[in-house]
Short mmCIF file of C-alpha atoms in Angstrom, two decimals:
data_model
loop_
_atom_site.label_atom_id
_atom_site.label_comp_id
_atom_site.label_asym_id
_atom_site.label_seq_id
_atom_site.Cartn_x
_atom_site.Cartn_y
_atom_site.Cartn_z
CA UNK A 1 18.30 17.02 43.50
CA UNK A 2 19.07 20.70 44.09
CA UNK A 3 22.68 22.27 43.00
CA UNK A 4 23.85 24.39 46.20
CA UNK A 5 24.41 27.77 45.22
CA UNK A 6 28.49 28.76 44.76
CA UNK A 7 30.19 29.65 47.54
CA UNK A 8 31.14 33.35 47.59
CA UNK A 9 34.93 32.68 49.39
CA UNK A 10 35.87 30.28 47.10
CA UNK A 11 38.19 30.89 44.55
CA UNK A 12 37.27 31.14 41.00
CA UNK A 13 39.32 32.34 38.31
CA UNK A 14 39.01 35.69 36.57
CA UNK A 15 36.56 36.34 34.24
CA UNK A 16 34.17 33.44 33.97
CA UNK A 17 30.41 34.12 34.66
CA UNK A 18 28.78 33.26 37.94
CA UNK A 19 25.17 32.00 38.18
CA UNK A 20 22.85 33.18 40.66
CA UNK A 21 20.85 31.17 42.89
CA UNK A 22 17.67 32.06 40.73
CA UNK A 23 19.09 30.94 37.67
CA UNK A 24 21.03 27.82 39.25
CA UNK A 25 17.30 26.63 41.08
CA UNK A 26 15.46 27.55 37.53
CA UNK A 27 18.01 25.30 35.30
CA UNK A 28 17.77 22.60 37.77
CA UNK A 29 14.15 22.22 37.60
CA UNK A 30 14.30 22.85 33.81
CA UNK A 31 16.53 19.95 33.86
CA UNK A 32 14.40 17.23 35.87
CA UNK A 33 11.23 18.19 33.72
CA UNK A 34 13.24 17.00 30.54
CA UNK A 35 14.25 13.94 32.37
CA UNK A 36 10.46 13.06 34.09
CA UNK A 37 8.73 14.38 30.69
CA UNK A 38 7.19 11.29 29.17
CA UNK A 39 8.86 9.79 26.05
CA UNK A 40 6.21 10.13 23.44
CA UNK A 41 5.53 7.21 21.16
CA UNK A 42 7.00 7.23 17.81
CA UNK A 43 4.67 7.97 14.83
CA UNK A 44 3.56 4.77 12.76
CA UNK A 45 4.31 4.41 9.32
CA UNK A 46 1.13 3.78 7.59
CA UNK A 47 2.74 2.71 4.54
CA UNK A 48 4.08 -0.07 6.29
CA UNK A 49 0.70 -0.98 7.46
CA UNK A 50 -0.90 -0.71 4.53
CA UNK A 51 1.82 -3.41 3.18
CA UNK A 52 1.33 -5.14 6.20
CA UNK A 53 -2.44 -5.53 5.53
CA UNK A 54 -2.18 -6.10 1.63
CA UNK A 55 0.43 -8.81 2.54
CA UNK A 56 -2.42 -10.27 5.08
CA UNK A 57 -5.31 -10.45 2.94
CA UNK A 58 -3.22 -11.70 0.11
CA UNK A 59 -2.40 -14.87 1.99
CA UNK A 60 -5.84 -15.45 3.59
CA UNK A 61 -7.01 -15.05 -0.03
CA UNK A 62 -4.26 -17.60 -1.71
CA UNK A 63 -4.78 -20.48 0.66
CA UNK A 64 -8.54 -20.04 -0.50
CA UNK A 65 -7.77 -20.28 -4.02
CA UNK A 66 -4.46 -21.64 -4.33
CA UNK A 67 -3.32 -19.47 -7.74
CA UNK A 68 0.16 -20.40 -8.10
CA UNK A 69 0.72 -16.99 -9.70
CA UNK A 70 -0.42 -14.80 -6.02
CA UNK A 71 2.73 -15.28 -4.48
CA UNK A 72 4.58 -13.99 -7.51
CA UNK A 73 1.98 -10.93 -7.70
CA UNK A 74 2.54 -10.08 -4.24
CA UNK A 75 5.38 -12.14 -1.75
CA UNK A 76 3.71 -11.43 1.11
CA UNK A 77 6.27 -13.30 3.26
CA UNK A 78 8.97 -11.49 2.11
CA UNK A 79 7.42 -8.66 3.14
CA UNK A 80 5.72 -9.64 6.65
CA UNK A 81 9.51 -10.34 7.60
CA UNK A 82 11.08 -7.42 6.20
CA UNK A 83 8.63 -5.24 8.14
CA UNK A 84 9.17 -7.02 10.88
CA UNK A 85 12.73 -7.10 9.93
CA UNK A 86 12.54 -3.47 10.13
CA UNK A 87 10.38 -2.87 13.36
CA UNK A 88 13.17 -5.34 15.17
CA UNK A 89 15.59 -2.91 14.46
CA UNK A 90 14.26 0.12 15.43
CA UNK A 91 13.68 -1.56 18.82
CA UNK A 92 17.32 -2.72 19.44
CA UNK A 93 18.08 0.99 18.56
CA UNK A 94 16.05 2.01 21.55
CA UNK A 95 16.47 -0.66 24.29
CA UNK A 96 18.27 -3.27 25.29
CA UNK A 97 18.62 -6.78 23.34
CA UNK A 98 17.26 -8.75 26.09
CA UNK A 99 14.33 -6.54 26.52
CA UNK A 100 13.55 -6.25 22.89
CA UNK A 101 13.55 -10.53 22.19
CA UNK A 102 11.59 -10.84 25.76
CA UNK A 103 9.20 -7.83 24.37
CA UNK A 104 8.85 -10.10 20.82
CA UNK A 105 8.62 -13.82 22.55
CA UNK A 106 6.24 -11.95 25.05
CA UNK A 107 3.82 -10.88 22.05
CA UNK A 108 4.53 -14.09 19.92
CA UNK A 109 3.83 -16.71 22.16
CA UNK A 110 0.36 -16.34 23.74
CA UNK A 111 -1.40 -15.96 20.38
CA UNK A 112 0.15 -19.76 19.67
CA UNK A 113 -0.43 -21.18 23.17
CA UNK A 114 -4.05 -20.41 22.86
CA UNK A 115 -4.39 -22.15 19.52
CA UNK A 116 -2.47 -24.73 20.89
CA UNK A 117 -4.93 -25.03 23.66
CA UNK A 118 -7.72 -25.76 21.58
CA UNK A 119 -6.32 -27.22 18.91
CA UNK A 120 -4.03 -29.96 21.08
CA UNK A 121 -7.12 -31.00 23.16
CA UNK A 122 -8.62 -31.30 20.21
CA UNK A 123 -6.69 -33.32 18.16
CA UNK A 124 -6.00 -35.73 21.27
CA UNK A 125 -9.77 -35.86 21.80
CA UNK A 126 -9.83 -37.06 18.03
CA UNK A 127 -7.11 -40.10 19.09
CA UNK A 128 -3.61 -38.05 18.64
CA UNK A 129 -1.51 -39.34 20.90
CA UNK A 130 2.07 -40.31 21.76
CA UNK A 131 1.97 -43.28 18.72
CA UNK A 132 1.89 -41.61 15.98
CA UNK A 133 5.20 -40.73 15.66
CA UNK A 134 5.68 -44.11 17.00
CA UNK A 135 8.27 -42.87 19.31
CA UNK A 136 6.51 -41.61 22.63
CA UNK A 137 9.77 -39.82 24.38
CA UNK A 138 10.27 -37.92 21.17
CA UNK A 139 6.40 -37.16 20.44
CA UNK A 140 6.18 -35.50 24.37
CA UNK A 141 9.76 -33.57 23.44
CA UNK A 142 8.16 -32.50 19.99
CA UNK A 143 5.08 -31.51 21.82
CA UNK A 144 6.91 -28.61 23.64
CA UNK A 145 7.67 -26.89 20.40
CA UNK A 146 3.87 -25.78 20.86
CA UNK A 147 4.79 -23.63 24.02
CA UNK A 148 8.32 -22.57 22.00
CA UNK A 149 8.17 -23.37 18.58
CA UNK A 150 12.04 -23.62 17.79
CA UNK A 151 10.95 -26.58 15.49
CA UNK A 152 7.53 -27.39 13.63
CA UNK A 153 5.19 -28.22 16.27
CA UNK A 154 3.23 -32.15 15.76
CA UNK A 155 -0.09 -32.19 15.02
CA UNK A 156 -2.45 -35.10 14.04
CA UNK A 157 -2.46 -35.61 10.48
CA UNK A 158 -5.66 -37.84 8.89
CA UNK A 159 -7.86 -37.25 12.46
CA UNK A 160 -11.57 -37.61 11.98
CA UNK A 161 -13.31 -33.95 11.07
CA UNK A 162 -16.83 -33.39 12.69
CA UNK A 163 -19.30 -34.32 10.66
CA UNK A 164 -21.13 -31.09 8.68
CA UNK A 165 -18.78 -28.93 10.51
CA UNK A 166 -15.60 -29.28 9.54
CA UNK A 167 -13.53 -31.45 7.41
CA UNK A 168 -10.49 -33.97 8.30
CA UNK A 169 -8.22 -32.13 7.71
CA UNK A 170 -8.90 -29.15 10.00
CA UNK A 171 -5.43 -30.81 11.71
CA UNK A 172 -3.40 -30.30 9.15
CA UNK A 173 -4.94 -26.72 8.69
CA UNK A 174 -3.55 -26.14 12.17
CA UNK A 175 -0.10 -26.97 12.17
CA UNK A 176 1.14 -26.09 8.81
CA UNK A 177 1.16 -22.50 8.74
CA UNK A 178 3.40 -22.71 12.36
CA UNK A 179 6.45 -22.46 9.94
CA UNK A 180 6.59 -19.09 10.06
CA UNK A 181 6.01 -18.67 13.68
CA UNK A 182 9.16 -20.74 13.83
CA UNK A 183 11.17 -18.83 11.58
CA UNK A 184 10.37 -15.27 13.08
CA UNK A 185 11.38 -16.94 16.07
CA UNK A 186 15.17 -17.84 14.97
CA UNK A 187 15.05 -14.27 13.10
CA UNK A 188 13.76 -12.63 16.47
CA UNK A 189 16.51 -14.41 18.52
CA UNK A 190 19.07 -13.98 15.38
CA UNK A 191 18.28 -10.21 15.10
CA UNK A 192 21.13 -8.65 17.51
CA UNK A 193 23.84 -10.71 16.06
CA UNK A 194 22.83 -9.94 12.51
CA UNK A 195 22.22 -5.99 13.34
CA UNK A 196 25.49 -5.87 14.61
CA UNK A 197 27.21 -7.72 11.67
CA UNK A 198 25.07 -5.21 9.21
CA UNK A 199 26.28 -2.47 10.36
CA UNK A 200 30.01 -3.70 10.40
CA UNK A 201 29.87 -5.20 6.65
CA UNK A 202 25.95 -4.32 5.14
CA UNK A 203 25.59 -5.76 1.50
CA UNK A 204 27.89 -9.29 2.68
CA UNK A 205 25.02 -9.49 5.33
CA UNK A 206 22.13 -9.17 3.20
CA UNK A 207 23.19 -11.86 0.60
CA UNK A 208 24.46 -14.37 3.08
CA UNK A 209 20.91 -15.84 2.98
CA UNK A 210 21.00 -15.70 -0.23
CA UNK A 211 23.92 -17.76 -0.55
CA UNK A 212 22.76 -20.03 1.67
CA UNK A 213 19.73 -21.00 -0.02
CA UNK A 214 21.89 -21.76 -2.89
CA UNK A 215 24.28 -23.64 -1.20
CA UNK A 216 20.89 -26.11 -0.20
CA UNK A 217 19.58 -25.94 -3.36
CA UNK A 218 22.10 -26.68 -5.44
CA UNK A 219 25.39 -28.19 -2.92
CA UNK A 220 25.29 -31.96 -1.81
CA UNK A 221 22.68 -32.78 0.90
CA UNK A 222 24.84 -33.03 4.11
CA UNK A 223 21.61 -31.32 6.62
CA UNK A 224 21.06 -33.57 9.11
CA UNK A 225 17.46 -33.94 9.89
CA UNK A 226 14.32 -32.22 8.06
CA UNK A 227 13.56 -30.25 11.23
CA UNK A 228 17.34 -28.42 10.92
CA UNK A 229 16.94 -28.13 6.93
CA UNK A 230 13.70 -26.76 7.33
CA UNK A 231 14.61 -24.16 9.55
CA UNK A 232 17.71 -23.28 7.54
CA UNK A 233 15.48 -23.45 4.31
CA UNK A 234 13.09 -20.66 5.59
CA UNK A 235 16.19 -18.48 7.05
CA UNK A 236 17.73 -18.64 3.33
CA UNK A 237 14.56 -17.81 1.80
CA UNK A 238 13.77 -14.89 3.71
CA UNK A 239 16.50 -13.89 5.65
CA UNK A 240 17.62 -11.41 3.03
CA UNK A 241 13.43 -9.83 3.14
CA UNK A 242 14.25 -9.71 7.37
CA UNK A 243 17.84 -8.01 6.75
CA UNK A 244 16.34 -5.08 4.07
CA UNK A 245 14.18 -3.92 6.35
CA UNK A 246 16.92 -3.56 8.85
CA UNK A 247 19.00 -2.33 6.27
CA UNK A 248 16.06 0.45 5.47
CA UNK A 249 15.84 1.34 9.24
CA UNK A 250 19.44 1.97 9.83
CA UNK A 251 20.03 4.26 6.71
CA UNK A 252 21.55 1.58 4.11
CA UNK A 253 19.32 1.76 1.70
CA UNK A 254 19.20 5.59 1.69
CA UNK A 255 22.99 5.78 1.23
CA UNK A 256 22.50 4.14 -2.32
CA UNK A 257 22.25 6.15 -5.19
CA UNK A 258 18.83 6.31 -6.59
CA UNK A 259 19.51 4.50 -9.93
CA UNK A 260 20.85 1.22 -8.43
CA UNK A 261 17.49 -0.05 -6.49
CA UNK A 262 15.17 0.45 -10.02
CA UNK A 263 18.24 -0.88 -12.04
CA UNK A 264 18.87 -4.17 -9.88
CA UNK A 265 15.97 -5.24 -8.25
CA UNK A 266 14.60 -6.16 -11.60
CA UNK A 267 17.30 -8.13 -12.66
CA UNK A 268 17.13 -10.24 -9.66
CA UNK A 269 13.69 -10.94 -9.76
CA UNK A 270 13.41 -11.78 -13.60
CA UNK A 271 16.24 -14.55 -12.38
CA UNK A 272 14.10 -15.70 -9.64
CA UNK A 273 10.80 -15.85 -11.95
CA UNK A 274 12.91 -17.79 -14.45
CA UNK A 275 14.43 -20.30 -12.37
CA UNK A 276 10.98 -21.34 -10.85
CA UNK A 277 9.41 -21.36 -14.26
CA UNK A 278 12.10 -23.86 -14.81
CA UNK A 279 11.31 -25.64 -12.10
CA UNK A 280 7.46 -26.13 -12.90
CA UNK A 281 5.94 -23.24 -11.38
CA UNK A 282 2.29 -24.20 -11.36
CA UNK A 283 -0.85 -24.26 -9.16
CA UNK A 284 0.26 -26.94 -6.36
CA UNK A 285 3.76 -25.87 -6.57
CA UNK A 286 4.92 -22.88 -6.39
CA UNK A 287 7.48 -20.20 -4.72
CA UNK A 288 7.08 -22.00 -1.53
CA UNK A 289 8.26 -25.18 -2.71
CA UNK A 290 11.13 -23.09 -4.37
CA UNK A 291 12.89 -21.52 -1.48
CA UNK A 292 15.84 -20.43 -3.89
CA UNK A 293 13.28 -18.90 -6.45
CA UNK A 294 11.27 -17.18 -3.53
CA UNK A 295 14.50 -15.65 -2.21
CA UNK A 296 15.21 -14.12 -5.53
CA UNK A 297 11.97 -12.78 -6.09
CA UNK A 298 10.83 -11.85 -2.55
CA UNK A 299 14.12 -9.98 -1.66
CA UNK A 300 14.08 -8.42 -5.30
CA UNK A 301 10.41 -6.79 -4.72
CA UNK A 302 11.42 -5.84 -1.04
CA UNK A 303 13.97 -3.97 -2.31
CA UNK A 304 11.55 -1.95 -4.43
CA UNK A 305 9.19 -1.50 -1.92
CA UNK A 306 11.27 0.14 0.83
CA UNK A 307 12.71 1.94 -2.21
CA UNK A 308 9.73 3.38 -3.24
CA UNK A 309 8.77 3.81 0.93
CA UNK A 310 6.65 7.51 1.08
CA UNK A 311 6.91 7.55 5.20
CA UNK A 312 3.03 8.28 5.48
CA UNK A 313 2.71 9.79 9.24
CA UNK A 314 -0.95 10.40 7.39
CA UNK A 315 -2.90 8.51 4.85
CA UNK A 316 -3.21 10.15 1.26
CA UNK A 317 -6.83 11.16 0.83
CA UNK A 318 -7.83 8.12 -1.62
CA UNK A 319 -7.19 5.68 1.31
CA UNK A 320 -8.71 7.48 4.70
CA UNK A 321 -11.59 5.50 3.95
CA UNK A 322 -9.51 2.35 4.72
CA UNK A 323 -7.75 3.44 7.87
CA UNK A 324 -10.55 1.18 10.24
CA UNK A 325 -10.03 -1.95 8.04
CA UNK A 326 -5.94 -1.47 7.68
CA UNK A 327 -6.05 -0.99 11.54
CA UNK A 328 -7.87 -3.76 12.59
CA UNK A 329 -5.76 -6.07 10.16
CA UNK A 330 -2.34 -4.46 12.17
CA UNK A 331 -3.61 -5.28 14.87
CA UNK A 332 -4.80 -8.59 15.12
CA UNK A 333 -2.44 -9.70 11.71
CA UNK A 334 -1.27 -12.77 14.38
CA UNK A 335 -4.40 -14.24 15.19
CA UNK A 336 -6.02 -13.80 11.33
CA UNK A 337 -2.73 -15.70 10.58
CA UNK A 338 -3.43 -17.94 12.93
CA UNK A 339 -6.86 -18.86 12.42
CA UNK A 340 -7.96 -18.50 8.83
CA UNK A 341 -6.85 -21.69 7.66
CA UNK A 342 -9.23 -23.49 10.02
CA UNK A 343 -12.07 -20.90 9.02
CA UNK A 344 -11.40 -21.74 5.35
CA UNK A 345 -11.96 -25.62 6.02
CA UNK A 346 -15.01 -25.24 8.15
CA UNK A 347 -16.04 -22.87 5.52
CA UNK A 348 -15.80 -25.52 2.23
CA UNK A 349 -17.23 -28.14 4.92
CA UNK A 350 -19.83 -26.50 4.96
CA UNK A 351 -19.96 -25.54 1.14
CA UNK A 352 -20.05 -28.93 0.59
CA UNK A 353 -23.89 -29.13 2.27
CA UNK A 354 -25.26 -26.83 0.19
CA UNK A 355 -24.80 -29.68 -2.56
CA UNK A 356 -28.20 -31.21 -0.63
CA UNK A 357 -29.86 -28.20 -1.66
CA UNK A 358 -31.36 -28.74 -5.36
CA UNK A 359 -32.21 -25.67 -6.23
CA UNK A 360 -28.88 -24.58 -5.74
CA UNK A 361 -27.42 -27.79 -7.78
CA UNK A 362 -29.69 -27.24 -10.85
CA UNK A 363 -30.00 -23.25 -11.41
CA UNK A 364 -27.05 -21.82 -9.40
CA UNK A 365 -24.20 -24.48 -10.04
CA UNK A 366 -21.43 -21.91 -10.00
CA UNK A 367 -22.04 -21.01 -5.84
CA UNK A 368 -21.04 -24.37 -5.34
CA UNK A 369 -18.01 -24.67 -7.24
CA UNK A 370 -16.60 -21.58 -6.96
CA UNK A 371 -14.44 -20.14 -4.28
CA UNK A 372 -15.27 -16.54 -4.76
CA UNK A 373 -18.42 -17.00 -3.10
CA UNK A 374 -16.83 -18.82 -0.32
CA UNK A 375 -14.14 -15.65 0.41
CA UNK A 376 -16.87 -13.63 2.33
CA UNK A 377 -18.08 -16.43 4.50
CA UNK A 378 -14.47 -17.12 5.14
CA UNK A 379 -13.94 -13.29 6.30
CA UNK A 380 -16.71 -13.22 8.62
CA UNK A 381 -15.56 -16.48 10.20
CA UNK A 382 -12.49 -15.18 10.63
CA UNK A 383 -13.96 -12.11 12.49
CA UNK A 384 -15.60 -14.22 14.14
CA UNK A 385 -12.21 -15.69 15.73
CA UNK A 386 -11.03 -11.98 15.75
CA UNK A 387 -13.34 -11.02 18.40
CA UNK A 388 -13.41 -14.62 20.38
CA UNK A 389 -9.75 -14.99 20.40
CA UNK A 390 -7.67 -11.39 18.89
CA UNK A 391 -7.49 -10.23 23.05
CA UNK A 392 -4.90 -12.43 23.56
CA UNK A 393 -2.52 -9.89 21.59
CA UNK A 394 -3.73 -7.37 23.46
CA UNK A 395 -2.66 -8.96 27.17
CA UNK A 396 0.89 -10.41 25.45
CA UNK A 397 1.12 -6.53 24.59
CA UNK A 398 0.66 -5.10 28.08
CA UNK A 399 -2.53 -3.30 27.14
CA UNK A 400 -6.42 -3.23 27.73
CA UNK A 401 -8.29 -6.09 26.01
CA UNK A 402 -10.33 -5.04 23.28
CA UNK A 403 -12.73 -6.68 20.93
CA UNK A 404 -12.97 -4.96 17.64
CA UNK A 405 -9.66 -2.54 17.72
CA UNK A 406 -10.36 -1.08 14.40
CA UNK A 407 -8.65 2.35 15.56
CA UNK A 408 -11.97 3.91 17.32
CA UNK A 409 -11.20 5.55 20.51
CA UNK A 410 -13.10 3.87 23.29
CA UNK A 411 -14.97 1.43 21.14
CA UNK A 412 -15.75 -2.08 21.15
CA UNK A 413 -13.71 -2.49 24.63
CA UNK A 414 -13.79 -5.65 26.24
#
């Protein structure tokens, strides 16, 4: 829209400058350019993604082995939700809360609705139905937690396995690791209310989770239901981890002095390791069984992490080589999350064949029993589910399906 040029009989008061027509027409079409001008996308933080994919492989690779001492090495909840924690908030900076927790649900949910499609038919082809919980109103209500997973979605514990494929328990493999899909839910739905009460009162904010998993680990048991303690279990164990990185995205953490981070986040953690060595800390029970512990220690190494945050718009030279790999892990990180679990049972079901094979028995004992040698088949089965089922992130994300998006421009395009 066009500015009409001044006109000459009306009054104007001495001394202040006139425009010409020239100059009004050329300001005006200065002006819409700025406004039609694309918005160009901001710059990602490869740091982040290379946490992002150290945090990914790290859990792949401790649900193969189990080491009760991974999880202390590296939390890589604590830091999945404090990056995502920290992309949340950048987002409500931008846009609108509705459109930001549509935009989230809208890339959550079709990841789990296809493995719910598979792995519902197949669990009710195996004889899960509405019995087992042995009341059928409530197992249909519970089975709607698969489309949105406010609560732990059912799933057929003890169904038969198929035989030399995969084991019984490939169930069980299914449904357990939903917990965090759950939680990132409540912290996705959560996130204005606690960006708005962050920025009003910041360091309250980031150890009310804290408190909270005290108050349920150590105050009387009043939760009603293991569904509700559950899901306030996981938001006290890493709603502090979700809250840093918001607290790193709007400036809190910056505002600090530099001495207090390296001078506190030690202490905390050293009472976090201590409290679940006194609690047994062992292979079969560790920091996850400990949500009090893994609060402690999680939000403790967050903390240093987004300390020590470089802000790579580049990667240093010692890690170009990685850039396809890290990019393919950000990328599909929800259906390798997904997925693996089942990969790693059909995997040792099929370890457990090569026991037929005598040559292998007698003069190579240590493929059998060992689960390093199992970690590459369980990769490449898990590419395998990459490229048969990572499009769905693709479509929840409004773009072009791809197969193999490992960063190459044009390649591997579905």
């Amino acid at each position: 829209m066009s500015i009409r040029p001044p006109d000459p009989m009306s009054t104007r008061p001495v001394g202040l400058p006139t425009r010409t027509p020239v100059e009004t027409d050329r300001k005006d079409r200065t002006s819409q350019e700025v406004r039609e001008t694309p918005r160009e996308p901001a710059s990602r933080d490869r740091y982040f993604d290379l946490l992002r994919a150290v945090a990914l492989f790290r859990v792949v690779f401790y649900h193969l082995m189990g080491w009760a001492w991974l999880p202390v090495v590296f939390p890589s909840m604590g830091v999945m939700f404090a990056l995502a924690g920290n992309l949340m908030a950048r987002s409500l900076r931008r846009r609108p809360a509705t459109d930001v927790v549509r935009g989230r649900l809208r890339r959550l949910l079709p990841p789990l609705w296809l493995l719910g499609a598979v792995g519902v038919t197949g669990m009710l082809l195996g004889g899960w139905g509405p019995g087992e919980e042995g009341h059928p109103g409530w197992w249909w209500l519970h089975l709607s937690f698969w489309i949105l997973p406010l609560s732990d979605p059912p799933y057929g514990e003890g169904l038969p396995g198929v035989p030399g494929l995969i084991g019984g328990d490939w169930a069980v493999a299914v449904g357990v690791p939903l917990w965090y899909l759950r939680a990132y839910l409540w912290f996705v739905l959560l996130s204005p209310l606690l960006l708005r009460a962050l920025r009003a009162a910041p360091w309250p904010t980031v150890l009310a989770p804290v408190a909270l998993s005290a108050a349920l680990e150590f105050g009387p048991p009043t939760v009603p239901g293991w569904r509700l303690e559950s899901t306030l279990s996981d938001l006290g164990a890493f709603g502090a981890c979700w809250l840093l990185g918001m607290a790193h995205q709007e400036g809190v953490l910056r505002r600090l002095p530099r001495y207090v981070v390296p001078s506190l986040a030690p202490v905390v953690a050293c009472a976090g390791l201590w409290y679940a060595l006194t609690q047994d800390l062992r292979t079969g029970h560790d920091l996850d069984d400990m949500p009090f512990a893994q609060a402690l220690w999680s939000s403790a190494a967050v903390l240093l992490l987004l300390h020590l945050s470089p802000a790579w718009r580049e990667w240093p030279r010692r890690l170009r080589r990685w850039d396809r790999l890290i990019t393919l892990l950000n990328a599909r990180a929800v259906t390798i999350y997904l997925w693996h679990n089942v990969c790693i049972v059909a995997v040792e079901t099929l370890w457990d064949r090569l026991w037929n094979i005598g040559v292998l028995e007698t003069d190579a004992h240590w493929i059998l029993v060992s689960p390093w040698a199992q970690l590459p088949a369980v990769w490449l089965l898990t590419a395998g589910c990459v490229v048969c089922f990572g499009w769905v992130e693709d479509l929840a994300a409004g773009r072009r399906p791809r197969i193999w998006p490992d960063g190459r421009p044009g390649a591997h395009r579905a």
